[in-house]
XYZ file of C-alpha atoms in Angstrom:
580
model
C -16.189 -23.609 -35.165
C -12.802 -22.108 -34.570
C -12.926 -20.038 -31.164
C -11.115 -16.441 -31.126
C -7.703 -16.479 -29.651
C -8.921 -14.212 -26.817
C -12.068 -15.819 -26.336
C -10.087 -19.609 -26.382
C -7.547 -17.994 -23.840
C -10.700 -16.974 -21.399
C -12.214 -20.540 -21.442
C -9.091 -22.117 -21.015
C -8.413 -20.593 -18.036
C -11.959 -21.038 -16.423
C -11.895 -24.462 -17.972
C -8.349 -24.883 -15.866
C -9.565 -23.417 -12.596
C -12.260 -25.322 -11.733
C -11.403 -27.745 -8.703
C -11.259 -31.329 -9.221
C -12.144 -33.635 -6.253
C -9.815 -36.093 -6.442
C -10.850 -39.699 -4.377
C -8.426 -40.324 -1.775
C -5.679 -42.399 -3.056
C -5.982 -41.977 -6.936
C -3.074 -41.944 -9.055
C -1.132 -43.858 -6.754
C 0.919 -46.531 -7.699
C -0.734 -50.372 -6.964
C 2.032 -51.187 -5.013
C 1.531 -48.884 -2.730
C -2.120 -49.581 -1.998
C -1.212 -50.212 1.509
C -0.538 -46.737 2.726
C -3.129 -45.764 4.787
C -5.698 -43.191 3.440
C -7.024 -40.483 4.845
C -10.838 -39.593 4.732
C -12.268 -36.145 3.325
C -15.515 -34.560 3.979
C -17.080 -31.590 2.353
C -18.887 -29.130 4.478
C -20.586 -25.603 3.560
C -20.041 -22.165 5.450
C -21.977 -19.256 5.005
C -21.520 -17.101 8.551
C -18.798 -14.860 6.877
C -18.797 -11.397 8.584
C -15.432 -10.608 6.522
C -17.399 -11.520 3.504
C -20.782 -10.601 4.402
C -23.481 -12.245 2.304
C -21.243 -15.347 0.797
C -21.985 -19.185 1.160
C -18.814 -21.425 0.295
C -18.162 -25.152 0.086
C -14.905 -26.354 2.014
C -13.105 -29.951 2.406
C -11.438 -31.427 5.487
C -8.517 -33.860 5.126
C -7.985 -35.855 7.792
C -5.245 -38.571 7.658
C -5.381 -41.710 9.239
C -2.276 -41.266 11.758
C -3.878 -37.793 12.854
C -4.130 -38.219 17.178
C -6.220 -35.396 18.690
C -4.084 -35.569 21.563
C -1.883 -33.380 19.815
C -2.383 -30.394 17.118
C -2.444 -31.402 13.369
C -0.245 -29.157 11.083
C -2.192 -28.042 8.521
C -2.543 -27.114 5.031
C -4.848 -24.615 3.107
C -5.730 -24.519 -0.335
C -7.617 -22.260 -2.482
C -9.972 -23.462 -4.730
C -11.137 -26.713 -3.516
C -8.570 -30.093 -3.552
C -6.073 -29.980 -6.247
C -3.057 -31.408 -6.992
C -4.295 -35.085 -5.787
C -3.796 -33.580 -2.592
C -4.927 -35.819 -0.346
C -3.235 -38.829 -2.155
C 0.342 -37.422 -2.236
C -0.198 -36.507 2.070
C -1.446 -40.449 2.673
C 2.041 -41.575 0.814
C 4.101 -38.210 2.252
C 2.973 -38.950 5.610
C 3.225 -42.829 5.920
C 7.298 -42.262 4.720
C 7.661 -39.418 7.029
C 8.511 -37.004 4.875
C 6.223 -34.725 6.191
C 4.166 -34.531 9.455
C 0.781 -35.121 10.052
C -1.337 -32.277 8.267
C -4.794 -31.597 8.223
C -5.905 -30.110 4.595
C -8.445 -27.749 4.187
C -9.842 -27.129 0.698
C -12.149 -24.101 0.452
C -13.794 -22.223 -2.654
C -13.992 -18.404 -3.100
C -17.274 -16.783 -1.579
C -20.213 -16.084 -3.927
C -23.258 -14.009 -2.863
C -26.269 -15.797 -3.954
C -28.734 -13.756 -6.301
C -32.141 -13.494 -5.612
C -33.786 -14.952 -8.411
C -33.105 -17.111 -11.040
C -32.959 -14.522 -13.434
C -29.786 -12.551 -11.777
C -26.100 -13.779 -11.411
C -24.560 -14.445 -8.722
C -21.810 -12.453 -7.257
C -18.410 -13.862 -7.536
C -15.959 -13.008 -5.381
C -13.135 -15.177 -6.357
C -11.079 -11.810 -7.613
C -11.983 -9.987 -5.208
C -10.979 -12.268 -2.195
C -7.825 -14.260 -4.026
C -6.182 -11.243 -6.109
C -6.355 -8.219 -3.787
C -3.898 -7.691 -1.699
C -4.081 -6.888 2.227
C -5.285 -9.213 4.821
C -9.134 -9.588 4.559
C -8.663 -12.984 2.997
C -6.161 -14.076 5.327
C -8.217 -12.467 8.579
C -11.151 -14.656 6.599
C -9.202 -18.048 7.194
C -7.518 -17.080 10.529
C -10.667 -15.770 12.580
C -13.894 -17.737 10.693
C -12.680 -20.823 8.579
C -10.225 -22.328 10.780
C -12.039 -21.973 13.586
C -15.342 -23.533 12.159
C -13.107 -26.165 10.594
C -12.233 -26.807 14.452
C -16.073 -27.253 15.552
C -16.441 -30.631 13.272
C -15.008 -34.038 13.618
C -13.546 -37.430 11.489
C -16.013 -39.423 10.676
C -14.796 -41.601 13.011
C -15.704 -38.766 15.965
C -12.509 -37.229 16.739
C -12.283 -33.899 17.165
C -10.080 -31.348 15.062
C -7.327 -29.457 16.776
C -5.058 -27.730 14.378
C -1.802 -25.911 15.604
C -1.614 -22.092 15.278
C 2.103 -21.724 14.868
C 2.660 -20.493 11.752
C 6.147 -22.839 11.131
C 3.305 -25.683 11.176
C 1.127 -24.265 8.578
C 1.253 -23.923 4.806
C -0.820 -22.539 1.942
C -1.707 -22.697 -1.318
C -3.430 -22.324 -4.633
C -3.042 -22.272 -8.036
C -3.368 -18.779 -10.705
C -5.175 -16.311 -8.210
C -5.651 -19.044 -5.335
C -1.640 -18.884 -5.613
C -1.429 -14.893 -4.920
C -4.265 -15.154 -2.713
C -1.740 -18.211 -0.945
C 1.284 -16.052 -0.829
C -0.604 -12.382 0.381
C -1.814 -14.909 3.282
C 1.352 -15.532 4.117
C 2.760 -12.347 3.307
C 0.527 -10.327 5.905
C 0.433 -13.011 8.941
C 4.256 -15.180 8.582
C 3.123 -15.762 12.470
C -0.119 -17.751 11.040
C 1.844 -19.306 7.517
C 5.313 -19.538 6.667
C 5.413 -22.334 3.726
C 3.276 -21.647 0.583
C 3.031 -23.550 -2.804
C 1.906 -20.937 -5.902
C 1.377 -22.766 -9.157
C 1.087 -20.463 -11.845
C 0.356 -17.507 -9.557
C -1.287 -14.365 -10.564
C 1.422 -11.614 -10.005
C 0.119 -9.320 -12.299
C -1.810 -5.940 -12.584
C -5.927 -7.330 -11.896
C -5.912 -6.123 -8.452
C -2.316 -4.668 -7.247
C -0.439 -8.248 -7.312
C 2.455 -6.217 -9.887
C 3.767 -4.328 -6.613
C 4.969 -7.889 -4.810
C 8.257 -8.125 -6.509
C 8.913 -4.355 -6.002
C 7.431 -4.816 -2.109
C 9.652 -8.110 -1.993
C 12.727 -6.202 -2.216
C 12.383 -3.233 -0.341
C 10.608 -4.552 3.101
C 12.832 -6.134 5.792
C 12.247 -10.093 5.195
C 9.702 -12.261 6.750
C 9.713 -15.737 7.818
C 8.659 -17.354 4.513
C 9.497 -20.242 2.398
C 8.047 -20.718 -0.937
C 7.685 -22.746 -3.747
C 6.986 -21.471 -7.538
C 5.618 -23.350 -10.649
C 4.661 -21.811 -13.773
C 5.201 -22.676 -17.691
C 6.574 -20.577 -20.610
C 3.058 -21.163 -22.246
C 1.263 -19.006 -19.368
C -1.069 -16.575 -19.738
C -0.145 -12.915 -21.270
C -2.987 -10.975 -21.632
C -4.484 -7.460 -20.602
C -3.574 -8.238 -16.355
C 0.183 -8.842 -17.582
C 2.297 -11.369 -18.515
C 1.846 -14.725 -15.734
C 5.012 -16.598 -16.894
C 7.638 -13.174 -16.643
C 5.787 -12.218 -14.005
C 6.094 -15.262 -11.838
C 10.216 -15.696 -12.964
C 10.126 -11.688 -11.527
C 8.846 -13.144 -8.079
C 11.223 -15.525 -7.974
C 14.414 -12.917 -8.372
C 12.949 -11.025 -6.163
C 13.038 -13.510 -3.345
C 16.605 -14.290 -4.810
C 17.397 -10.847 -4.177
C 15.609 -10.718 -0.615
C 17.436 -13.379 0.716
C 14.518 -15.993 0.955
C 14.380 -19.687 0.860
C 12.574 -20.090 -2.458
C 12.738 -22.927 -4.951
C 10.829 -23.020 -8.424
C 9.917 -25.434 -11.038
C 9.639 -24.425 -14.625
C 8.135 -26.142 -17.515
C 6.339 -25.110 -20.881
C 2.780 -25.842 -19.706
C 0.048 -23.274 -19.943
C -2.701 -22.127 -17.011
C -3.555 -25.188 -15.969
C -2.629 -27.755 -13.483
C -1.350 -30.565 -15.432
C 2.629 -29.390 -14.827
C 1.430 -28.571 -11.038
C -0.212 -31.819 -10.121
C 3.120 -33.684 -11.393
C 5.878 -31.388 -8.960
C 3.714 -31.110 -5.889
C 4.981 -33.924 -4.319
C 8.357 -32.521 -4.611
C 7.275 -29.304 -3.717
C 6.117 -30.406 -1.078
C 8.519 -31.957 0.612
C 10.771 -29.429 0.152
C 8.589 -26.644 1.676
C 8.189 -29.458 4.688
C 11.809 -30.152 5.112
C 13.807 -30.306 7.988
C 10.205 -29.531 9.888
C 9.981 -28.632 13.233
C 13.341 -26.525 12.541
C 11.724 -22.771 11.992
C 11.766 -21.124 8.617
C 13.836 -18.144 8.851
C 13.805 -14.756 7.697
C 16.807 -13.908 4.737
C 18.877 -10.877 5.310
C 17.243 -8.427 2.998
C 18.155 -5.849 0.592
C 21.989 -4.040 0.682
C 20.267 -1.286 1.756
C 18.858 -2.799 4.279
C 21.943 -4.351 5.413
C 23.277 -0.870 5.795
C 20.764 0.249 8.296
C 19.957 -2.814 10.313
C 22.561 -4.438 12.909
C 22.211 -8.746 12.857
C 20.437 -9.898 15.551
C 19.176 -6.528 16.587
C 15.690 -6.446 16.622
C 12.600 -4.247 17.574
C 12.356 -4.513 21.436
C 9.573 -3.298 23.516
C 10.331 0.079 25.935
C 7.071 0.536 27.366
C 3.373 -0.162 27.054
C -0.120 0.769 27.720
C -0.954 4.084 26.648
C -3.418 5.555 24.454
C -1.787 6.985 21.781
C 1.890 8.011 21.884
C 3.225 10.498 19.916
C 6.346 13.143 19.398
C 9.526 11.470 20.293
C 12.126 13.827 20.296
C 16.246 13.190 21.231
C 17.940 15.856 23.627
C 22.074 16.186 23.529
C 22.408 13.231 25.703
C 20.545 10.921 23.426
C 17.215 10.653 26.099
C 14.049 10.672 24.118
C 10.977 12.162 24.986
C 7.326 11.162 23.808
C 3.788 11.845 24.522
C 0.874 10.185 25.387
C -1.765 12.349 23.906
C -4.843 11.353 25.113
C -3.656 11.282 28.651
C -1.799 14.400 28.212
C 1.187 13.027 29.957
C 4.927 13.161 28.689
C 7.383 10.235 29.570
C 11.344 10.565 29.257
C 13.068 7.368 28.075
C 16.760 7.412 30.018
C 19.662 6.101 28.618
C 19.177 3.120 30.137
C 16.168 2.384 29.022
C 14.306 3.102 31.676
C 10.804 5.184 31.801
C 9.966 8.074 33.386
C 7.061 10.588 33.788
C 8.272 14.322 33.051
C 5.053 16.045 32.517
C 1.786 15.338 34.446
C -0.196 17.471 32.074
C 1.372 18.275 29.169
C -2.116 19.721 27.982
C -2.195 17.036 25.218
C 1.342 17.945 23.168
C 1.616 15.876 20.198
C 4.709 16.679 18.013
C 7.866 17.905 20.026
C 11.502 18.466 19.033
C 14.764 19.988 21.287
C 15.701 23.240 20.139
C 19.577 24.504 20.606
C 18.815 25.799 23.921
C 18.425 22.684 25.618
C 14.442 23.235 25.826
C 11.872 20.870 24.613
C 9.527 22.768 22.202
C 6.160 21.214 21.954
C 2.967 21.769 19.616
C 0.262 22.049 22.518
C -3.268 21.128 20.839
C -5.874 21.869 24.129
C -4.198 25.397 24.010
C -3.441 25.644 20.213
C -0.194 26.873 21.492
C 3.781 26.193 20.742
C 5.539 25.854 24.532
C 9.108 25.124 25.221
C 9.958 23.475 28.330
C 13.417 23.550 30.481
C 14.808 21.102 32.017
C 12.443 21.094 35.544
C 9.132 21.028 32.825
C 8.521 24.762 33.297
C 7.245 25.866 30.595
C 7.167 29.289 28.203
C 4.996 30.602 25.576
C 6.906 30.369 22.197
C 3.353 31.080 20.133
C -0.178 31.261 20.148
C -3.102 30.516 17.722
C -1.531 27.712 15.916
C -3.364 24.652 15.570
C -0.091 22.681 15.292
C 0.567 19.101 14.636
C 4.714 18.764 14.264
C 7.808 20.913 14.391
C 11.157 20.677 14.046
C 13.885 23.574 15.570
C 16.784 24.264 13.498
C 20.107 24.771 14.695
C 19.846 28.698 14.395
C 16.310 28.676 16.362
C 13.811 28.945 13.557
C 10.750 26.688 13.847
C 9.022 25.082 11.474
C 5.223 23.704 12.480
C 2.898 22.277 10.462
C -0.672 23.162 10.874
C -3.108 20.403 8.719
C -6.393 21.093 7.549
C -9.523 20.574 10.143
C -12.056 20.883 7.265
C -12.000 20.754 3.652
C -12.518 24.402 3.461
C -9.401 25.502 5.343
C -6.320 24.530 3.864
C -3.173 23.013 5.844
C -0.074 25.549 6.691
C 3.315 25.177 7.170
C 4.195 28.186 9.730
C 7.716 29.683 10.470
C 8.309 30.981 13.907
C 11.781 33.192 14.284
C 14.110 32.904 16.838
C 12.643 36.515 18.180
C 9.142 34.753 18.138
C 7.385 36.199 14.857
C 5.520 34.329 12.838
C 4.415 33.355 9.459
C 2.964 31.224 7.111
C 5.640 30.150 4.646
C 2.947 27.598 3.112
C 0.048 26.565 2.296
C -1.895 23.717 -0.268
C -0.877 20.738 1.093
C -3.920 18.009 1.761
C -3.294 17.214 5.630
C 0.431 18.637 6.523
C 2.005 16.477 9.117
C 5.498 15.255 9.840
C 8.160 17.744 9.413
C 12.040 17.615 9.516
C 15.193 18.976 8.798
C 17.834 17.311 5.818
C 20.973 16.779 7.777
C 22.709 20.073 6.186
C 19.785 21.800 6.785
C 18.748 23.590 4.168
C 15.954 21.412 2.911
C 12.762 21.063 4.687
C 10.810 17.853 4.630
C 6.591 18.246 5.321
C 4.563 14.948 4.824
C 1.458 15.062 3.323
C -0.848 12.056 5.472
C -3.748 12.398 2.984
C -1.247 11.522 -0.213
C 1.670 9.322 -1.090
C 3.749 12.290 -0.997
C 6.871 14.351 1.192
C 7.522 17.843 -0.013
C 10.672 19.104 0.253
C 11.176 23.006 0.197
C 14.563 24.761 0.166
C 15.283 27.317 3.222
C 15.987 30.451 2.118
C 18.569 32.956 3.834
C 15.406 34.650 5.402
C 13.560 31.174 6.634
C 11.143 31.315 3.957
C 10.312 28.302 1.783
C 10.878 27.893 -2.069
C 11.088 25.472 -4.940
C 8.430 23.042 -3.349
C 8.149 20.146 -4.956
C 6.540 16.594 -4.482
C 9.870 14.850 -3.847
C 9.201 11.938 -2.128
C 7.154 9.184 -3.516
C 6.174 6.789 -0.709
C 4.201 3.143 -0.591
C 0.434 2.905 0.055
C -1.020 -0.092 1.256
C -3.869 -1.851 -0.784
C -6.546 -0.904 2.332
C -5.961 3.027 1.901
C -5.975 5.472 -0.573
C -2.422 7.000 0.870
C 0.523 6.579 2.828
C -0.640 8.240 6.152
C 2.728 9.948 6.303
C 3.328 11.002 10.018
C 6.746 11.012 11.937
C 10.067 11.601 10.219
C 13.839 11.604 10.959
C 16.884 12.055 9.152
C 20.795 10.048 9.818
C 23.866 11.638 8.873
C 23.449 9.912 5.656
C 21.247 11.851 4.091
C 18.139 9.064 4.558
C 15.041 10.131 5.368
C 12.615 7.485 7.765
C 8.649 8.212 7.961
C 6.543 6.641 9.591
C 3.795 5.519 7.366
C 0.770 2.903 7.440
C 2.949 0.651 5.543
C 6.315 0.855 8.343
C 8.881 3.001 8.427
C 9.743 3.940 4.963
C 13.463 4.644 4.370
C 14.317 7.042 1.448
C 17.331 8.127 -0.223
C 18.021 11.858 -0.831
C 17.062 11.378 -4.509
C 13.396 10.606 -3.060
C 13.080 7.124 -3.429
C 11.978 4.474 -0.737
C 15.083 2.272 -0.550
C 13.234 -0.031 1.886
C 10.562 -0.450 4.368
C 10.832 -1.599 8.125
C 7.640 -3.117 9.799
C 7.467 -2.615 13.456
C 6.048 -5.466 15.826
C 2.763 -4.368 16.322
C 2.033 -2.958 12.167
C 1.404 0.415 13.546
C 3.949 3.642 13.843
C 2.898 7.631 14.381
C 6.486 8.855 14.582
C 10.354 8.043 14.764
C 13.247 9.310 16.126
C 17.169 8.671 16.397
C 18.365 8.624 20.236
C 20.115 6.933 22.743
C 23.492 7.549 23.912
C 25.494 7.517 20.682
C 22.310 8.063 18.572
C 22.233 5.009 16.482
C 18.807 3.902 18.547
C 15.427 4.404 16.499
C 12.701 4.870 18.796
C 9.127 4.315 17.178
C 6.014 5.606 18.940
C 3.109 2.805 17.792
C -0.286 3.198 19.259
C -0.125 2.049 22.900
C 3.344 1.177 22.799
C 7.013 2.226 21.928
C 9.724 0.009 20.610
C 13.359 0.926 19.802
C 16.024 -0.712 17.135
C 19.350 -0.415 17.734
C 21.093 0.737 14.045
C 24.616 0.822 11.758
C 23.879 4.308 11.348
C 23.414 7.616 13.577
C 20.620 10.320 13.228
C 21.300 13.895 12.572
C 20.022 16.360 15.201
C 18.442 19.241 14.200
C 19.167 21.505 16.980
C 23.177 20.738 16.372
C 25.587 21.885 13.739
C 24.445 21.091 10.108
C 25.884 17.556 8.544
C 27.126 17.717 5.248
C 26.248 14.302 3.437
C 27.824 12.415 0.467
C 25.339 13.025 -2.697
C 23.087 10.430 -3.526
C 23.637 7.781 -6.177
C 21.544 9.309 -8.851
């Protein structure tokens, strides 16, 4: 009986994805029976606490030169051994073509049903396709180190290395994607990854990579691609132009990526025969680091060569509310210590309020003060230069403000309940104030365009900045959702916080996802990652004000930059229009 072209598509691809266990040495050539062969042992794991509930079958290839006097390199692969894995390392690693690696084969999680009359649950969607790092915090902080607790056969223990320039990963369809996010989250835990016929498409967010690819600053990532003009192209998307977008897109990026195209279909036939190749490539010139490409032009535009995050201080709770005065010395808080700390010119940190009554967003206004939303005393201060303080307003629950040039103040005022909604207040020069807004989900970062008559409020609980034009009075019109940020797979929105603007016209939020750079037409031109994957707020200092200073959790780092920030409490900047 003739199967349906749909339902012959669907068995061909669970037909092509189940894992064959090759024996060690098969496929190779007769005369080169002498290589030494590795051994491989299956083992079960069912402790998962990332994966609560699943049991999962893994393999450990060992090869014969492997000494536990020093750490094995090591390879991971999705869906059990493939490729004749464990034959092509024997012959790879007796010509020293690659070093000694230790492969681990592992199958997607499935929670068992409870009686023979229910399915199991499969997770192999949910684990390989979906981006974020639950799969790779999986292998990193349960597999690897449970691969580590058995030994050969011939009792030597396991010891794998934990640099990530000695590890590589991969898979095949959504093993592939699940290879690459692996890689793509922790390039400190994998840096070389094979993806045969990879699963780029729309099942669980994988669509975004080439867009993501191109806008974030590059990591330290070399890849192979394989896929076949016969690939999949079905309700998810389209595998084989999918996989060919990847591979512009790390064109584009700047990284080392090499591909091999064919005419196969989903299945592993075209896969098995490059591997080798592939291989060796992603292994060459190993122990020499893989390296990071130079990223987009507009990325190039912003960030200085060799200038990377560096570390000004650390050890707080929760910093907060940098903010620039004339001379380029930025201020922050640590809110749950209710302290503020001055960052001098020379880098340098100093305390400057011993109680700043637990300030959160700050900015300088023209008078030289620093004005400050105060939340124990739901109060807007400003501060001279000796941290005396005066009462600007009272009753606002504020979060961030900026000061304009001609002394207005904008605060934002986010919702503590469902029932009350957020507020953008206006406070004049004279010290009146208003509400000029209200509607947003959770207002939060606020700033100034560079000319000054647009005013920038994020909304944390969306994927949206507004943008408002200042009218002659202060008030706020033509609001619109202008700026259309990233989300990252593990939220439901951007958790827009911190912003700044440069002379250019660019606006920079801090978001879960890194600082998000946008052009004035509203569009995220690309997206800067800070050391430690966590940033409240940013600002534009230092002496010549080309220094972005990022408040992250318990720490603070600052980037030197091409370009210079735009001051809000200075003369308005007129920037070139935008390239529509």
């Amino acid at each position: 009986m003739m199967l349906p072209h749909h339902r012959f598509l669907a068995l061909l691809t669970v037909m092509s994805l189940q894992a064959t266990t090759f024996a060690v040495g098969a496929d190779v050539p007769k005369s080169q029976a002498d290589i030494p062969k590795g051994v491989v042992t299956k083992h079960s794991f069912a402790q998962s606490k990332i994966f609560p509930g699943t049991v999962r079958d893994y393999w450990i290839y060992v090869p014969k030169q492997y000494d536990p006097a020093k750490p094995a390199c090591v390879y991971v692969n999705q869906d059990n051994v493939q490729f004749n894995a464990p034959a092509v390392f024997d012959r790879l690693i007796h010509e020293k073509e690659i070093p000694v690696v230790i492969g681990i084969f592992v199958t997607h999680g499935r929670v068992k049903a409870l009686s023979d009359s229910a399915l199991d649950r499969f997770n192999r969607s949910y684990e390989y396709d979906g981006l974020g790092d639950h799969y790779v915090r999986f292998l990193l902080e349960e597999l690897l180190p449970e691969v580590e607790k058995q030994t050969t056969s011939d009792g030597r223990p396991i010891r794998l290395s934990t640099d990530g320039n000695d590890r590589c990963i991969g898979g095949s369809s959504s093993g592939a994607i699940a290879a690459f996010t692996a890689a793509w989250e922790r390039p400190d835990a994998f840096r070389r990854v094979f993806s045969s016929i990879g699963t780029y498409v729309g099942l669980r967010g994988g669509n975004v990579y080439p867009t993501l690819l191109r806008k974030f600053e590059p990591k330290p990532i070399r890849i192979f691609l394989q896929d076949g003009s016969n690939d999949l192209n079905i309700y998810g998307g389209d595998w084989w132009m999918a996989n060919q977008e990847m591979e512009r897109a790390f064109h584009f990026a700047g990284y080392e990526v090499s591909h091999a195209w064919g005419e196969g279909g989903h299945n592993g036939t075209h896969a098995t025969e490059v591997f080798p190749d592939a291989i060796r490539w992603l292994w060459k010139d190993w122990p020499n680091a893989v390296k990071a490409g130079e990223g987009s032009t507009q990325l190039r535009e912003i960030l200085l060569p060799g200038e990377p995050w560096t570390l000004v201080a650390e050890g707080y709770k929760f910093t907060e509310g940098p903010a620039s005065n004339g001379k380029g010395e930025v201020f922050f808080n640590d809110i749950p210590n209710a302290k503020t700390y001055k960052i001098s010119l020379d880098g340098t940190v100093s305390l400057f309020l011993p109680d700043s009554k637990k300030a959160n967003g700050q900015a300088f206004g023209p008078d030289g003060r620093l004005y400050a939303v105060v939340t124990e005393t739901e109060q807007v201060l400003a501060y001279d230069a000796d941290g005396k303080p005066t009462v600007v307003a009272d009753g606002i629950r504020g979060n961030d403000l900026i000061v304009r040039n001609d002394g207005t103040i904008y605060v934002t005022n986010p919702s503590r309940t469902n029932a009350e909604p957020s507020k953008v207040w206006m406070i004049r020069p004279g010290g009146e104030k208003q509400v000029v807004d209200t509607g947003l989900k959770f207002s939060n970062g606020v700033t100034l365009s560079p000319d000054q008559s647009l005013l920038y409020v994020a909304d944390s609980r969306s994927r949206w900045v507004y943008s408002y034009q200042i009218q002659g009075d202060g008030t706020l019109a033509s609001k619109q959702r202008y700026y259309h940020l990233h989300e990252p797979d593990s939220a439901d929105d951007s958790g827009a916080d911190g912003m700044c603007v440069d002379r250019d016209g660019r606006l920079y939020v801090a978001t879960r996802m890194g600082v998000q750079v946008c052009d004035q037409a509203g569009r995220v031109n690309c997206i800067i990652p800070t050391p430690n994957g966590k940033v409240s707020n940013v600002r534009i200092g230092g002496e010549h004000f080309d220094t972005l200073v990022a408040t992250c959790g318990d720490r603070v780092y600052k980037r030197k930059l091409k370009v210079k920030g735009a001051n809000a409490f200075q003369a308005p900047v007129r920037p070139a229009p935008p390239r529509l």
